[in-house]
Structures are given as C-alpha cells and as structure tokens.
Amino acid sequence: MTIEIKTSTLAPVRNTYAHIERRFGDKPATRYQEATYDVQSESYFHYRPLWQPDKELNDPSRTAITMEDWYDFKDPRQYYYGSYVQQRAKMQENAENNYAFFEKRNLSAHLSDDVQKKIIQFLLPLRHVEHTANLNNVYASAYGYGTAITQAFLYNGMDRLAIAQYLSRIGLILDGNTGESLQQAKSNWMDNSLWQEMRRYCEQTTTVEDWFEVFIAQDVVLDSLVYHLFYELLDKQLSDEGASDLGMLTEFMRQWNKDTTRWVDSVLKVAIAKSDDNKRLIENWISHWLEKSTVALLPISNTLLGDAGLQESQVSFNKRLNKVGLFK
Amino acid sequence: MAKKLNIKDKYRLLTRDLDWAYSYADRSKAFPFEEFEGIKITDWSKWEDPFRLTMDAYWKYQAEKEKKLYAIFDAFSQNNGHLNISDPRYVNAIKIFLTGVSPLEYQAYQGFAHVGRQFGGVGARVACQMQSLDELRHVQTQIHAMSHYNKFFDGFQDFSHMHDRVWYLSVPKSFFNDARAAGPFEFMIAIGFSFEYVLTNLLFVPFMSGAAHNGDMATVTFGFSAQSDEARHMTLGLEIIKFLLEQHEDNVPIVQKWIDKWFWRGTRLLTIVAMMMDYMLPNKVMSWKEAWEVYFEEAGGALFKDLARYGIEMPKYADVIEKEKDHVSHQAWWTFYTLGHAAGFHTWIPTDQELDWLSEKYPDTFDKYYRPRWELAKKMADEGNRFYSPGLPQLCTTCQIPMIFTEMDDPTKTCYRDHVHNGERYHFCSDGCKDIFCDEPEKYVQSWLPVHQIFQGNCGGPDVADILSDFYKMNVGADNLDIEGSPDLERWKKWQNAS
Ligand SMILES: [Fe+2]
Ligand SMILES: [Fe+2]
Ligand SMILES: [Zn+2]
C-alpha cells in the first residue's frame, strides 16, 4: 500500500508508554528509556520463593541500601541489550584483530622465558578472579532491584566471563594450545601461597548475602585495585622488560575497565546522594573490603612490584572515591 | 606450530576450567539452593554443554542480529508500517502479547539469572546466564517492536502496570511466579524443559505466523530474530532433563511429578494462544486444534517416547488435554467476549465467514456447542443489545483462569473441583489444577487471585469501572469494550479514507 496521508490524520495518539510518560512527560522516549524503566514487576506477587520465604520474588530488602526510586540508577552508558551487544561487538572485533595479529606474527616467540613465566604465574590466574566476578555480578543481577541496575549487572557479569576467556586465550597462545599454561596457572591459584589470600577473598565474596555489598567487594574495591595493579602497573613493567606486545592482548581489559568505571562510579554517586545512611553503609563496606583486599593482594604485588605497587593502586583508588564523594 | 583444538576441548579450557574446589569458604553457602528439592547431583562435570559459545562470538552474532532488527523497526515506524496490517482487529492479539507474554520474558531473564548464579556446575551456570541475557533481549526487543503500535492504538500503553494487576493477566504472571518461586531444578524443568522445549512452538509459532499472515512486519521480524536464541534454549532444556535423569535414579519420580505439573500448567496458559489463533487473527494460520496436533501430539509424542528409556512417562492428563483441543479456544473467547467491558483489548463476534471456518475446523464440536451462542450474540448485537455479562467470574486457585472449562465428556457442564485445606474451601477448574494445589497447598493458598482481591476491597472500587480506570489504569471506553465503536476502529477508518 502506498501511503500519502495528511500528517494530521496520522498523528500518533501518544508518544510513548504511559509509565514512561509519567516519568518524563509526553514526548518521544529513547530506546533505553522504554527498555528499562518500570519493566520489572513490583507488586502483587503470587508466591514467596521456597528458597527464601522471608522475601518476595522481587524484593528491595535484599540489600540494606534504600532508595525511593530504584530507577535513579540510570546507566550513563545507556546500555540496553541492543546497545550493549553492539558496543561489545566493536570491542571484540578490535580484540580479535589484536589476537590474530599477535598469533600471525608469532609474537609470543619474542617473549623471554622469564616474561612467560611471569604471565603464567601472575596474569593467567586472574581468569579465576574474573570467574568470581561473573558469579558476583550475576548475583547482583538476580537479586537486585529495578531493571536500571540489574540489567547493568548482567552485562557486567557476562563481560567478566569474556575477560576470563580472553585471559585463557593468552595462555593457549603461550602454550601452543596444549592448555599446559592454564593448568600451571590454576595450580598457582590453588596452591601457590602468593595467591591464597586472593583466593580466600574471592571465595568469601561469593557467600556475601547483601547484593550491594557484593557489588562493593567486587566491582568497587577489588576491581579498582586489580585493574590498576595488573593492567596498568604490571603491563608497564612487562613492557619495560621488552614484552610490550603483550599489551595488545590486554587492551580489551583496559578499554573495558574505563567503560565500566563510569557506570560503577555513577552507581556510587546515586546511592550516596539518596541518604547519609547509604553513604555510611557504603563507606563501612569499602573499609571492610579494602582491608581484606590489602591482605589479598599484598603478597602478589610485593613480589611483582615491590612495596610501592599496591600503595600506588590504593592512592589512585582513594582519589577516585573522593571524587565520587566518599570519605569526605 | 600450535596444535588445533576441537571445540569441546577449547570450551573446556576457556570456560569449564574456570571454577575450582573451595578451600576458604563453605561452598554450600555460595550455592545454597541445590539440595532442598531432593534432586541428587553426584557429578556436575558430567554436564554436556548444550552449545559452546564463547562470549566474544555471542556478542558478534547477536550484534549482527540486533543491527538488522533495529533497521527494520526504524523503517517500520518511518513508513507507518501499522497501516499494512490486515485488519485492526489483529492488533488486539499483540496487545495480549505485550501485556501477557513480554513480561514473562522478563521473568525468564530473572529466573535464569537466579539459576545461572545458583547451579554448582560452571557449564550449566554459563548456559543459563546466556539464556538470561537472551531473555532480556526478548523483552526489550518486544517493547521496542510494539512501541510504534502503542503510538497509534489503545491498550499497549500501560503493559507493565497491567501485568501486575489485571484479572486475566494473573494467569501468565502466576505461571512464571510459580516457576521462579520453586527451587532451581524445578524452575529448569518448568521453563527450560516443559516450556521452552515442549510448548514453546505452540506459543511462538502461532504468534509469529499470525503476524506474518496479517502484515505485521515488526512482530515477524523480532520473532525470526529470536529463533536462533530459542534453538539454544531448547537444547539447554533437553540437556537439563537428561542430566537430571542420568545423575541419579531417585531424580526420576521427582522429575516426572514436575513434568506432570508443568505440562498441565503450560496447557492452561496456552488457552490464550488457542483463542488468539481461532478468533483473533483476521487471516488465519491454522486452527488451534491443528497446531496442537502438529506441535504437541506429533513432536511431543516422539520426545516422550525418547524419554521412556529413563522411565519417564507421558504427562498425567495428556488424555484429557487431547479432548480439550476441541473446546478451549471457544470457551475462552466466549468468556472474553462476555467480559469485554473488563478486558484491556477489544472483542467481537466472528464474521459469518469465520464462523464457517470454525465449523469446518471443529466438525465435532463447533456447530453442536458453540455456533448457536455466537448466532444468539449476533442477534442481540444487531438489536442494539450487545451482551456483557454482569459480575465477575470465579477463578481457579491454581491456574487463575475463570471457571470456564467444561467436563470433557459433557461439554454442557462446567467443570468444578474443590478441596478444603485448613478449614478453607478452594476451587479449581480441573483435576489437574486440584492435584497441583494438593501437592503444595502452602504455596497455592498464597495466590493473589484478582477477583478475590477485588471482593476484599484491595483494588479500589467498588464499581468495576473505577477498578478498571483507577487500579488497572485502563482508559475506560477506549481500551476495553467491543471493537465496534472503539477509537481504534474510528482511527483506522480515517486512515483508510485518507489514503
Ligand atoms: Fe524468550
Ligand atoms: Fe526462550
Ligand atoms: Zn485451573
């Protein structure tokens, strides 16, 4: 049918869904808004979960953080599924090119034995940390409240699986696909005393009940330190040792961290803006997990980078927290 | 030269090896819900990955699909694609989809995130997480696909608010609440297996082919785009059941009980699809009865033959359901027609041509039991007396459908069952629903039955019109009532005249 109708006859009766209109007024909405706001069911649940009968299926009380409106946690990146996968597809294309280039030019041959050992002992075990981050973010997605924040947690959880897989691929490049380097990395993770406090930290975060605390322990405290220590400081050190090509294989992680930090910081800002109680809670959690993370990371960072390493990461973390409005 | 890895080994190295045995925390505190259902898992490493997709590949494929999908959505709205539908009555089918089905995609996202966190085996977890992400995709692409319709037709605008409250929408809502409230393994049998594997073709194929036959490009496109996701979901559903049955023989009777339950609950839920196919599509695809025969009796029959080696039998009451295929769509549309003032979409009397089609498709039942009703309704409407039934229907405590079904051996007699629990009498539409209640009364006494709630004054009122406008946020006079005289139809006529 060819349509030439006077525009007035074809005027829409409304610009967007009614719940979007109630929030933002009667005007065209973005795809992010329609995909996000008020999509999660909030009331009149039929049955309490057998696995947690003191709660409703969707229940804001699974954290001690309180909000008047859980949709204040707007994602500054405005990721809904479509925009999320398209953004990540671009990143992975980049990464794929880097990995392909690295393999084609056989750049691992230029890595000294010492450097290779270092990668296996200190970088590859991070795949298990990423696996923990996957669990923790999916946890917050499953038990968090309001699509704005829970969808971002799922994206983050899947990102972490991806990073664990990229790290594993680094190992396969080093060992020529035998999987030996991954096995060695895993025995480091399981038995090497340098990693045991870190493993303890990871295991413990997966038993924390409050999902916002899980977010603090994982995405705020541990990730800030780990990404600085390993993907900035260690990367620089390896580069100084003639392994700058390795940076091609960890570029994804740096890019990802930059993207994610924007979202993490905005979550913190929104939560502390809501109430002093939230702020106090968050500061307590941060202090608690910061102490544990120091214990967890010190053996590795001391061995790798000397005393200054972790301190430098902590200084940069504190700056970030201050900028967000915490501890001041 | 690096050796070549086969996909299975590669996936093991990239994914399955990521987890480890805990030393510093109690692992049962990290995965606390694995035991209470009585399911015995002796070895998670026996899990066969139903698909071996790494995240980078996932992003790549899905981004391609999304790009194409949104290009079509954009073109659809630029070209006012809604003008190409067969007939404005069609739009009411997708109003039911957005208010009744899309929120289930959301619950699927939540349910799979829950099991995707809780299963102790990393292979199963990751497969569930990917499904969780897919389900989020489905709800969001559906909202975006319907976004254009919402601008031109009534009844889409408050889908989320309605889903939480409206009397007939409690049927799909409670179905998924039930699955999510269950333990993680029952959830997988309910949704991953019974719903995604056995029944999904009866939900999606009718809606998507209905859209194709009725000129709805937006819905067709998201349907097609979701198909490869669904293929993954089906393989996961099949793997979970095989895995549970192979892990321990004690799992067999538990799984059988869940199959019986979810199969019954699923067919009750599909009543709405039955009615959509037979009555709401101006251009028909096939009758509900035909769809049931193709997608359940043939495909499902083969499946259960396959599962027999594990000791699994056809779901209980499969024989009752076989008889129901001749009746349910007629009983459901009649109910909505007579309660059309309280529905968030429009209803109508089938045209003469459509009545003939129904007679032809249902030779054993339609002329005998249902055609006379429609002829009477038509006579009344012609006399300016469109029939609306006063009062509100009694609901089945389990499936929450009004008591509209009849005894299958005597279609003139409504089927009532009841049961007294703790001194209270509960009502059911069928033996299937009664059995489900009696097996877990503590769960089902909690049901938030919309009509009960209205009578208890929990939904505003007291007039039905007030409940509709204040509690449901319906635009009374626009969203509800017969399609004749509706603003939807008036606008449609204007568009037709202008072109
Ligand atoms: Fe879906
Ligand atoms: Fe699905
Ligand atoms: Zn029932």
PDB file of C-alpha atoms in Angstrom, chain A residues 125 185-204 295-297 299-300, chain B residues 20-24:
ATOM      1  CA  PRO A 125      45.315 -16.849  37.471  1.00  0.00           C
ATOM      2  CA  ALA A 185      48.167 -21.009  36.305  1.00  0.00           C
ATOM      3  CA  LYS A 186      45.455 -22.995  38.036  1.00  0.00           C
ATOM      4  CA  SER A 187      47.917 -24.769  40.291  1.00  0.00           C
ATOM      5  CA  ASN A 188      49.298 -21.372  41.209  1.00  0.00           C
ATOM      6  CA  TRP A 189      45.784 -20.288  42.006  1.00  0.00           C
ATOM      7  CA  MET A 190      45.113 -23.401  44.043  1.00  0.00           C
ATOM      8  CA  ASP A 191      48.433 -23.913  45.823  1.00  0.00           C
ATOM      9  CA  ASN A 192      50.914 -21.099  45.442  1.00  0.00           C
ATOM     10  CA  SER A 193      50.998 -19.224  48.746  1.00  0.00           C
ATOM     11  CA  LEU A 194      51.178 -15.912  46.899  1.00  0.00           C
ATOM     12  CA  TRP A 195      47.645 -16.400  45.597  1.00  0.00           C
ATOM     13  CA  GLN A 196      45.930 -17.970  48.582  1.00  0.00           C
ATOM     14  CA  GLU A 197      44.737 -14.785  50.264  1.00  0.00           C
ATOM     15  CA  MET A 198      43.361 -13.637  46.961  1.00  0.00           C
ATOM     16  CA  ARG A 199      41.541 -16.905  46.534  1.00  0.00           C
ATOM     17  CA  ARG A 200      40.177 -16.521  50.052  1.00  0.00           C
ATOM     18  CA  TYR A 201      38.850 -13.070  49.175  1.00  0.00           C
ATOM     19  CA  CYS A 202      37.164 -14.404  46.051  1.00  0.00           C
ATOM     20  CA  GLU A 203      35.595 -17.372  47.769  1.00  0.00           C
ATOM     21  CA  GLN A 204      34.314 -15.181  50.564  1.00  0.00           C
ATOM     22  CA  VAL A 295      45.759  -8.777  52.658  1.00  0.00           C
ATOM     23  CA  ALA A 296      44.719 -10.496  49.457  1.00  0.00           C
ATOM     24  CA  LEU A 297      46.870  -8.533  47.062  1.00  0.00           C
ATOM     25  CA  PRO A 299      51.874 -10.945  48.583  1.00  0.00           C
ATOM     26  CA  ILE A 300      51.486 -10.759  44.816  1.00  0.00           C
TER      27      ILE A 300
ATOM     28  CA  TRP B  20      37.615 -24.632  41.436  1.00  0.00           C
ATOM     29  CA  ALA B  21      37.095 -26.502  44.707  1.00  0.00           C
ATOM     30  CA  TYR B  22      36.756 -24.036  47.570  1.00  0.00           C
ATOM     31  CA  SER B  23      39.178 -24.047  50.493  1.00  0.00           C
ATOM     32  CA  TYR B  24      38.412 -20.871  52.382  1.00  0.00           C
TER      33      TYR B  24
END
